[in-house]
């Protein structure tokens, strides 16, 4: 019922729980515990995909994360659709929908397969040599065609409906990989009491033990030992077991990133569960027990569906009860091929022959194969296969001393291949550990560690079960010892397991076809063949990185897990250079492809970035404000009334301030309390202004430069006491200013006795602006005198407003009489509402940032970041008066002395009046002296601020113009796409130039 | 040089591509050269190519510590654009774009320059004003760049999310001539074309010293393969510039930072253009192969490690998933780092140095790839004539002393 | 994400810190006495070594203090951290 190729018994699948699923719309049945690949194999389905370039039919090659071919799209709907998943890793569940990729119109008949016929035209790098004529055709014709052919699966079209979460964890010992070595390492480390995390990328822990049928550990069948060991570990509080969790990245200072697949394998996941979870683990010590990957053999047509890695075929039979075929030819360079043959034969797969590259296979497995009546052909290679959508036969030939013997075709529906095993050193290499070439094993193994890390078992070339267990235990104990002291109890493992030896092969195998045309695949997914790699070497590419990039070998979604070593072998032969001298491409994270969503985690929409709101925010929301984003802040932009557009609302707000009184939430201003005996001296050094003589109770506008002389920030500063300043900064500049101050205080002037405290969040700031401001505020004020006589413009008083302790600044960013009321943030809204109530009889009008901008522009006040852009000196923006010329030094002073800083053609702040008063210039528009010259038109400045002024009944603008002050009164031009706008250069103060309105 | 063409490909196909020769030689270093270029990245190889092609200086060696094109040339996100604010920058980068437009034909190597447009997104009022300033400045400088409303951005790039996000898109600046090119092909194309004109490209040869005579002028380089004489030396060593210049006793206004990038698994065409967002720190395009190519800002600290922290990648992907929420299920395939050399004003240095015969081309920061042809072209002029081309004259070392900075970064800085 | 040993707080992850550039570049006592070139060198010239680098960090989401560190810019491993005002410790070339 779950497939004709299912074995009657055995395997770790749950035969009591059948699961139905679809692949390309066809219904199939499998069992709980199946992967999509094992379930398809049990149903006799091998054709699962098409290759990237040639669109050749492809089957399942492996049983794990190294799979290059069997990539599928999975998802019940568009919002849950994921392309490019490996069928070998997808666990089936009831109702799973999977589809094949990169084929049209169907998997069995794919029009793209024409590329296979055209393949002589498509060698490595063909696209660098052609598609250049005519020049424009690349973008308009060739590239779109190539793009449509490229790509594997399709991207989802609907936003992802799933959630992702993120965990940070610390542990003493992180063990990566729960095969024999990893399990033993975890046992040892856990026994010391160390906090242990053991993770494994598969659904079940156990690694190679999951496919074991005959091995014994401590007199128990391996799978029973595994169950007991996992139970032992699970019972320990200091152990965290993470199955379905891939350690994908090894980052500096022992931070390892894990991706846990939480709910994709469930038919009906708990909605509380995320889809996946990112673990960022800071481990004191790491044990890498990442095992080894079987190498394919590189022979012609080694890519037909039904050609499979031998040990993977064994996994399908032993672990999943799925027979990958009926009659198999085994091509091997090591004993693993024999083990697979024996296991397959045991479930009724006929073994037509074992072709062994080695001259005289010997050892236990070979003897057992012979005893079982399997035909073993030493010194024999597979030189090709036949079949289209499924392999139908293999051609075998005997290796002679100089040449190949006659070819013999053997019918089969399965070709197993084994070139030996390659240790998985990906994470070790990511950790920047040094790999060393092991001439005996013919592979790279971990050498010197850089991080606090050690490899164990097969990942360092110890392939035998007993040695992997012993090594894992020793390494786990050593890791725990290094992490926190304490030693694990001595333990040894009595194992009875077949020895596979260390034979193997890298590179291509001999065949009798024309090597210029035979397709012997090295990288299945990217369709890179042995001849492609040889072509690259002929074209002068010698570095393995060049060869990789030119041929794209190892750059597919499997990142070369199956291909890298064979590619090295072929290059080595082509260049007649030993492998270690060719080098190795860098292993980069992630180990396997990792979902973008887990990196983003909860950071989406409103949670993408925190929104800072003021204490008055709720009131503004209730009163219909529109908001703008300023840094993290939400600021009220304008308070439109019913039926008003933005312009009308701003004009009304502006008129209210000019004629009566307005109310503005200035709480976002940065605030820093500067306190200490040396506070004034500190201020002198940080700001351009002189501070020593500022009396307590007075305010001063301060300008701050970077050390390179350019304006960094500004703000009004109150001297609260001889040793205390209340500093304000721009909204966006607050953290930068405090950091700048701390930097100088801590590292340049540690002798100054000054303390800096950010008070931005502590004060709500309510600006009451307009001729009626004093009358509005006066009834609410206690313990201070804000009368005109007692509190002149630019002074500060302390007392109570609406019953709340307050610092009141008489200050104006509007040109009108104004106060800024600072009250503790928690009272902000109450005081705002009290002032609002008090102002009712004057028609008090709340206004937003847009009105604030217009009013200040009418007065020619700059906004740092709008008029200045990091290239303006104080003099450029008419703030030369704020620079204390008599001061010996302040931050930025020396830079102002450079010739460039007083060059006559520097841009200077001026006003602009359009000749047509109804025209509002565009902010950012460029200004020219002569609009009638051809491109490139010399530009002499740009518009920094531009508004309709309600009070002036016309447009106004501020601009930075080269030599601008000398141009006041002259005409300039603003060339816009729709026509040239004529402007007159003006003083930048448009309203009340004498400043008589501050003190009405 | 064997000419590359569709016809040549066809002819070779019949013979199984057995007759293609090496794209460049693998020569042993000569005793001395007229010019030695240190660094066989795109800029260095381009410099050598234009020295030979434009100035007839063919006795040139390009010396490379590793393999050619293996530094930032092979590690960047391949974006090409020229919509810079200041006249000096616009002239430099647009000079490059003009060369990009005919580069495949000039080099006889398909560098796959794809003018698919570069769209820079504005998320707040400051961005809007800043980009409009760029647009107007570019227009008057003859550099294409246009302002799009949010809806027009969406129309130009349909996968974009413009509304349901923390910082909704308010508009964007689009340079239609901007786009991408195939980074490796640029290095290989220049290498092959330079080699064909007689330039020696010497790989696996590390410079360990710069030799100077009594007058202070350079006489050659010490290398891991021995001394190589040179009348002039052009240092084009990107992240390693400080290290090389230090050998000549020149202390540079440079810091080297890790810059990370990543690609997704390849998918069918799903993203038509290049989108950049400086405000939420991410950029994305889709390669011809189908991978989403994604980059972000630098790590915080100087480093030569060619890798950075996971938190930088995480932050980048936060932004990508906001901009294109349907890509949240795509998967990261590769993540890597380069070393970018950053100047105080974020503009490059292409200049003579205080040491006679020593020239330097560096400081491209995160944006050097786009400038490759233009940079090589004007730097070759600078070396050949011993004086800068008018385009690179402003990009001197002296500007830091005199304060004539070309501060593109400050000009775009956010402050209110 | 690096792990940084704040001399005041102990080992903390990098995201708690802000990098502060090269250490031991003291602001001249009398900037007006410097030539333009000397001033530019102070402002802009950096050692930018490939190898041991003395640099400043600030534990901004912790104690708020600046301190110095010697870090190998090839491996990104710290050799040592020390307090502002202390001179750069002698470090072995092979330190990890």
GROMACS .gro file of C-alpha atoms in nm, chain B residues 137-406:
model
  270
 1137UNK     CA    1   2.242   6.765  -0.957
 1138UNK     CA    2   2.278   6.457  -1.176
 1139UNK     CA    3   2.040   6.594  -1.438
 1140UNK     CA    4   2.240   6.913  -1.472
 1141UNK     CA    5   2.560   6.709  -1.486
 1142UNK     CA    6   2.418   6.496  -1.766
 1143UNK     CA    7   2.392   6.186  -1.546
 1144UNK     CA    8   2.060   6.009  -1.567
 1145UNK     CA    9   1.870   5.980  -1.241
 1146UNK     CA   10   1.503   6.037  -1.189
 1147UNK     CA   11   1.266   6.069  -0.898
 1148UNK     CA   12   0.991   5.811  -0.866
 1149UNK     CA   13   0.693   5.821  -0.635
 1150UNK     CA   14   0.635   5.519  -0.413
 1151UNK     CA   15   0.376   5.391  -0.659
 1152UNK     CA   16   0.617   5.435  -0.948
 1153UNK     CA   17   0.880   5.245  -0.749
 1154UNK     CA   18   0.634   4.961  -0.711
 1155UNK     CA   19   0.554   4.970  -1.079
 1156UNK     CA   20   0.921   4.958  -1.172
 1157UNK     CA   21   0.991   4.682  -0.921
 1158UNK     CA   22   0.666   4.495  -0.851
 1159UNK     CA   23   0.801   4.263  -0.579
 1160UNK     CA   24   0.864   4.563  -0.351
 1161UNK     CA   25   0.661   4.617  -0.039
 1162UNK     CA   26   0.605   4.992  -0.018
 1163UNK     CA   27   0.340   5.038   0.248
 1164UNK     CA   28   0.294   4.783   0.523
 1165UNK     CA   29   0.626   4.839   0.689
 1166UNK     CA   30   0.785   5.029   0.975
 1167UNK     CA   31   0.942   5.283   0.740
 1168UNK     CA   32   0.714   5.298   0.437
 1169UNK     CA   33   0.871   5.392   0.107
 1170UNK     CA   34   0.812   5.756   0.017
 1171UNK     CA   35   0.974   5.741  -0.323
 1172UNK     CA   36   1.302   5.660  -0.487
 1173UNK     CA   37   1.577   5.776  -0.717
 1174UNK     CA   38   1.618   5.561  -1.025
 1175UNK     CA   39   1.923   5.552  -1.246
 1176UNK     CA   40   1.821   5.349  -1.549
 1177UNK     CA   41   2.176   5.318  -1.682
 1178UNK     CA   42   2.278   5.168  -1.351
 1179UNK     CA   43   2.276   4.794  -1.307
 1180UNK     CA   44   2.512   4.506  -1.257
 1181UNK     CA   45   2.803   4.335  -1.427
 1182UNK     CA   46   2.967   3.996  -1.387
 1183UNK     CA   47   3.249   4.061  -1.144
 1184UNK     CA   48   3.480   3.772  -1.230
 1185UNK     CA   49   3.446   3.846  -1.601
 1186UNK     CA   50   3.568   4.200  -1.540
 1187UNK     CA   51   3.889   4.076  -1.380
 1188UNK     CA   52   3.938   3.800  -1.635
 1189UNK     CA   53   3.849   4.020  -1.930
 1190UNK     CA   54   4.098   4.288  -1.828
 1191UNK     CA   55   4.359   4.024  -1.747
 1192UNK     CA   56   4.323   3.860  -2.087
 1193UNK     CA   57   4.322   4.189  -2.276
 1194UNK     CA   58   4.616   4.330  -2.080
 1195UNK     CA   59   4.810   4.007  -2.124
 1196UNK     CA   60   4.746   4.021  -2.499
 1197UNK     CA   61   4.909   4.363  -2.504
 1198UNK     CA   62   5.219   4.232  -2.333
 1199UNK     CA   63   5.144   4.294  -1.968
 1200UNK     CA   64   5.285   4.029  -1.734
 1201UNK     CA   65   5.039   3.916  -1.470
 1202UNK     CA   66   5.231   3.753  -1.190
 1203UNK     CA   67   5.014   3.570  -0.940
 1204UNK     CA   68   5.114   3.414  -0.610
 1205UNK     CA   69   5.376   3.682  -0.569
 1206UNK     CA   70   5.355   3.885  -0.251
 1207UNK     CA   71   5.512   4.228  -0.227
 1208UNK     CA   72   5.719   4.246   0.088
 1209UNK     CA   73   5.896   4.576   0.043
 1210UNK     CA   74   5.931   4.886  -0.171
 1211UNK     CA   75   6.287   4.982  -0.256
 1212UNK     CA   76   6.381   5.348  -0.294
 1213UNK     CA   77   6.701   5.521  -0.401
 1214UNK     CA   78   6.893   5.794  -0.226
 1215UNK     CA   79   6.668   6.060  -0.370
 1216UNK     CA   80   6.369   5.880  -0.224
 1217UNK     CA   81   6.233   5.768  -0.560
 1218UNK     CA   82   6.113   5.413  -0.601
 1219UNK     CA   83   6.335   5.159  -0.775
 1220UNK     CA   84   6.129   4.844  -0.744
 1221UNK     CA   85   5.953   4.599  -0.520
 1222UNK     CA   86   6.080   4.319  -0.303
 1223UNK     CA   87   5.857   4.018  -0.347
 1224UNK     CA   88   5.825   3.660  -0.237
 1225UNK     CA   89   5.974   3.579  -0.579
 1226UNK     CA   90   6.264   3.819  -0.550
 1227UNK     CA   91   6.332   4.181  -0.634
 1228UNK     CA   92   6.150   4.328  -0.934
 1229UNK     CA   93   6.276   4.661  -1.059
 1230UNK     CA   94   6.029   4.933  -1.149
 1231UNK     CA   95   6.053   5.293  -1.262
 1232UNK     CA   96   5.704   5.355  -1.138
 1233UNK     CA   97   5.486   5.167  -0.894
 1234UNK     CA   98   5.109   5.189  -0.879
 1235UNK     CA   99   4.960   5.053  -0.559
 1236UNK     CA  100   4.608   4.922  -0.617
 1237UNK     CA  101   4.582   4.697  -0.315
 1238UNK     CA  102   4.235   4.785  -0.181
 1239UNK     CA  103   4.204   4.664   0.178
 1240UNK     CA  104   4.579   4.607   0.199
 1241UNK     CA  105   4.680   4.953   0.079
 1242UNK     CA  106   4.789   5.070   0.423
 1243UNK     CA  107   5.013   4.767   0.452
 1244UNK     CA  108   5.180   4.819   0.114
 1245UNK     CA  109   5.212   5.197   0.145
 1246UNK     CA  110   5.368   5.150   0.485
 1247UNK     CA  111   5.652   4.972   0.306
 1248UNK     CA  112   5.728   5.304   0.139
 1249UNK     CA  113   5.693   5.490   0.466
 1250UNK     CA  114   5.363   5.653   0.373
 1251UNK     CA  115   5.096   5.659   0.642
 1252UNK     CA  116   4.755   5.660   0.478
 1253UNK     CA  117   4.421   5.813   0.575
 1254UNK     CA  118   4.260   5.470   0.551
 1255UNK     CA  119   4.093   5.211   0.764
 1256UNK     CA  120   4.007   4.860   0.645
 1257UNK     CA  121   3.671   4.716   0.744
 1258UNK     CA  122   3.496   4.386   0.683
 1259UNK     CA  123   3.210   4.410   0.437
 1260UNK     CA  124   2.977   4.114   0.412
 1261UNK     CA  125   2.754   3.999   0.133
 1262UNK     CA  126   2.539   3.696   0.072
 1263UNK     CA  127   2.341   3.519  -0.194
 1264UNK     CA  128   2.025   3.313  -0.182
 1265UNK     CA  129   1.970   2.988  -0.361
 1266UNK     CA  130   1.895   3.050  -0.727
 1267UNK     CA  131   1.533   3.095  -0.828
 1268UNK     CA  132   1.358   3.184  -1.150
 1269UNK     CA  133   1.350   3.557  -1.234
 1270UNK     CA  134   1.170   3.730  -0.948
 1271UNK     CA  135   1.346   4.063  -0.900
 1272UNK     CA  136   1.395   4.287  -1.202
 1273UNK     CA  137   1.632   4.557  -1.086
 1274UNK     CA  138   1.882   4.668  -0.822
 1275UNK     CA  139   1.724   4.813  -0.510
 1276UNK     CA  140   1.923   4.993  -0.242
 1277UNK     CA  141   1.805   5.130   0.086
 1278UNK     CA  142   2.061   5.323   0.285
 1279UNK     CA  143   1.814   5.401   0.560
 1280UNK     CA  144   1.734   5.043   0.649
 1281UNK     CA  145   2.076   4.921   0.533
 1282UNK     CA  146   2.032   4.669   0.256
 1283UNK     CA  147   2.062   4.621  -0.113
 1284UNK     CA  148   1.945   4.346  -0.340
 1285UNK     CA  149   1.953   4.236  -0.701
 1286UNK     CA  150   1.912   3.905  -0.879
 1287UNK     CA  151   2.207   3.759  -1.065
 1288UNK     CA  152   2.182   3.603  -1.409
 1289UNK     CA  153   2.212   3.266  -1.238
 1290UNK     CA  154   1.905   3.343  -1.028
 1291UNK     CA  155   2.065   3.409  -0.690
 1292UNK     CA  156   1.947   3.710  -0.490
 1293UNK     CA  157   2.265   3.905  -0.428
 1294UNK     CA  158   2.243   4.096  -0.102
 1295UNK     CA  159   2.477   4.331   0.077
 1296UNK     CA  160   2.480   4.577   0.361
 1297UNK     CA  161   2.705   4.805   0.560
 1298UNK     CA  162   3.043   4.723   0.709
 1299UNK     CA  163   3.115   4.564   1.043
 1300UNK     CA  164   3.208   4.813   1.313
 1301UNK     CA  165   3.578   4.739   1.355
 1302UNK     CA  166   3.883   4.736   1.132
 1303UNK     CA  167   3.982   4.390   1.022
 1304UNK     CA  168   4.164   4.189   0.761
 1305UNK     CA  169   3.981   3.869   0.850
 1306UNK     CA  170   3.747   3.872   0.550
 1307UNK     CA  171   3.455   3.786   0.769
 1308UNK     CA  172   3.223   3.964   1.005
 1309UNK     CA  173   2.956   3.907   1.263
 1310UNK     CA  174   2.630   3.722   1.222
 1311UNK     CA  175   2.445   4.020   1.368
 1312UNK     CA  176   2.534   4.226   1.061
 1313UNK     CA  177   2.390   3.961   0.830
 1314UNK     CA  178   2.087   3.932   1.052
 1315UNK     CA  179   2.026   4.305   1.036
 1316UNK     CA  180   2.060   4.301   0.658
 1317UNK     CA  181   1.810   4.022   0.620
 1318UNK     CA  182   1.569   4.199   0.856
 1319UNK     CA  183   1.562   4.478   0.602
 1320UNK     CA  184   1.537   4.251   0.297
 1321UNK     CA  185   1.242   4.066   0.451
 1322UNK     CA  186   1.073   4.401   0.515
 1323UNK     CA  187   1.128   4.519   0.160
 1324UNK     CA  188   1.032   4.189  -0.003
 1325UNK     CA  189   0.832   3.981   0.247
 1326UNK     CA  190   0.773   3.702  -0.004
 1327UNK     CA  191   1.148   3.635   0.000
 1328UNK     CA  192   1.140   3.542   0.368
 1329UNK     CA  193   1.129   3.173   0.274
 1330UNK     CA  194   1.425   3.197   0.039
 1331UNK     CA  195   1.743   3.059   0.185
 1332UNK     CA  196   2.089   3.196   0.225
 1333UNK     CA  197   2.332   2.994   0.021
 1334UNK     CA  198   2.663   3.168   0.082
 1335UNK     CA  199   2.779   3.445   0.311
 1336UNK     CA  200   3.125   3.596   0.279
 1337UNK     CA  201   3.332   3.899   0.359
 1338UNK     CA  202   3.575   4.131   0.189
 1339UNK     CA  203   3.811   4.398   0.320
 1340UNK     CA  204   3.717   4.751   0.222
 1341UNK     CA  205   3.952   5.044   0.263
 1342UNK     CA  206   3.765   5.351   0.374
 1343UNK     CA  207   3.882   5.713   0.361
 1344UNK     CA  208   3.765   5.989   0.595
 1345UNK     CA  209   3.537   6.138   0.328
 1346UNK     CA  210   3.433   5.805   0.177
 1347UNK     CA  211   3.574   5.911  -0.159
 1348UNK     CA  212   3.866   5.733  -0.322
 1349UNK     CA  213   4.226   5.844  -0.355
 1350UNK     CA  214   4.368   5.827  -0.710
 1351UNK     CA  215   4.686   6.018  -0.690
 1352UNK     CA  216   5.054   6.075  -0.689
 1353UNK     CA  217   5.215   6.037  -0.350
 1354UNK     CA  218   5.494   6.223  -0.171
 1355UNK     CA  219   5.728   5.945  -0.290
 1356UNK     CA  220   5.855   6.002  -0.646
 1357UNK     CA  221   5.740   5.725  -0.877
 1358UNK     CA  222   5.483   5.594  -0.635
 1359UNK     CA  223   5.113   5.625  -0.716
 1360UNK     CA  224   4.814   5.505  -0.522
 1361UNK     CA  225   4.459   5.408  -0.613
 1362UNK     CA  226   4.258   5.319  -0.304
 1363UNK     CA  227   3.985   5.416  -0.063
 1364UNK     CA  228   3.692   5.293  -0.269
 1365UNK     CA  229   3.520   5.172   0.044
 1366UNK     CA  230   3.207   4.977  -0.027
 1367UNK     CA  231   3.164   5.103  -0.383
 1368UNK     CA  232   3.473   5.032  -0.588
 1369UNK     CA  233   3.345   4.775  -0.834
 1370UNK     CA  234   3.129   5.022  -1.024
 1371UNK     CA  235   3.427   5.247  -1.087
 1372UNK     CA  236   3.661   4.976  -1.217
 1373UNK     CA  237   3.697   5.088  -1.583
 1374UNK     CA  238   3.701   5.459  -1.506
 1375UNK     CA  239   3.941   5.415  -1.217
 1376UNK     CA  240   4.185   5.214  -1.427
 1377UNK     CA  241   4.155   5.459  -1.712
 1378UNK     CA  242   4.239   5.775  -1.518
 1379UNK     CA  243   4.493   5.603  -1.297
 1380UNK     CA  244   4.679   5.480  -1.604
 1381UNK     CA  245   4.686   5.842  -1.722
 1382UNK     CA  246   4.818   5.954  -1.385
 1383UNK     CA  247   5.101   5.702  -1.395
 1384UNK     CA  248   5.187   5.750  -1.761
 1385UNK     CA  249   5.187   6.132  -1.752
 1386UNK     CA  250   5.299   6.169  -1.392
 1387UNK     CA  251   5.006   6.400  -1.341
 1388UNK     CA  252   4.641   6.333  -1.274
 1389UNK     CA  253   4.374   6.327  -1.540
 1390UNK     CA  254   4.134   6.619  -1.485
 1391UNK     CA  255   3.873   6.372  -1.362
 1392UNK     CA  256   4.085   6.235  -1.080
 1393UNK     CA  257   4.270   6.556  -0.992
 1394UNK     CA  258   4.032   6.632  -0.703
 1395UNK     CA  259   4.087   6.283  -0.557
 1396UNK     CA  260   4.431   6.369  -0.422
 1397UNK     CA  261   4.600   6.288  -0.095
 1398UNK     CA  262   4.648   6.658  -0.030
 1399UNK     CA  263   4.276   6.718   0.000
 1400UNK     CA  264   4.290   6.584   0.353
 1401UNK     CA  265   4.558   6.833   0.446
 1402UNK     CA  266   4.384   7.125   0.282
 1403UNK     CA  267   4.030   7.034   0.372
 1404UNK     CA  268   3.890   7.003   0.019
 1405UNK     CA  269   3.701   6.687   0.103
 1406UNK     CA  270   3.454   6.523  -0.132
   0.00000   0.00000   0.00000
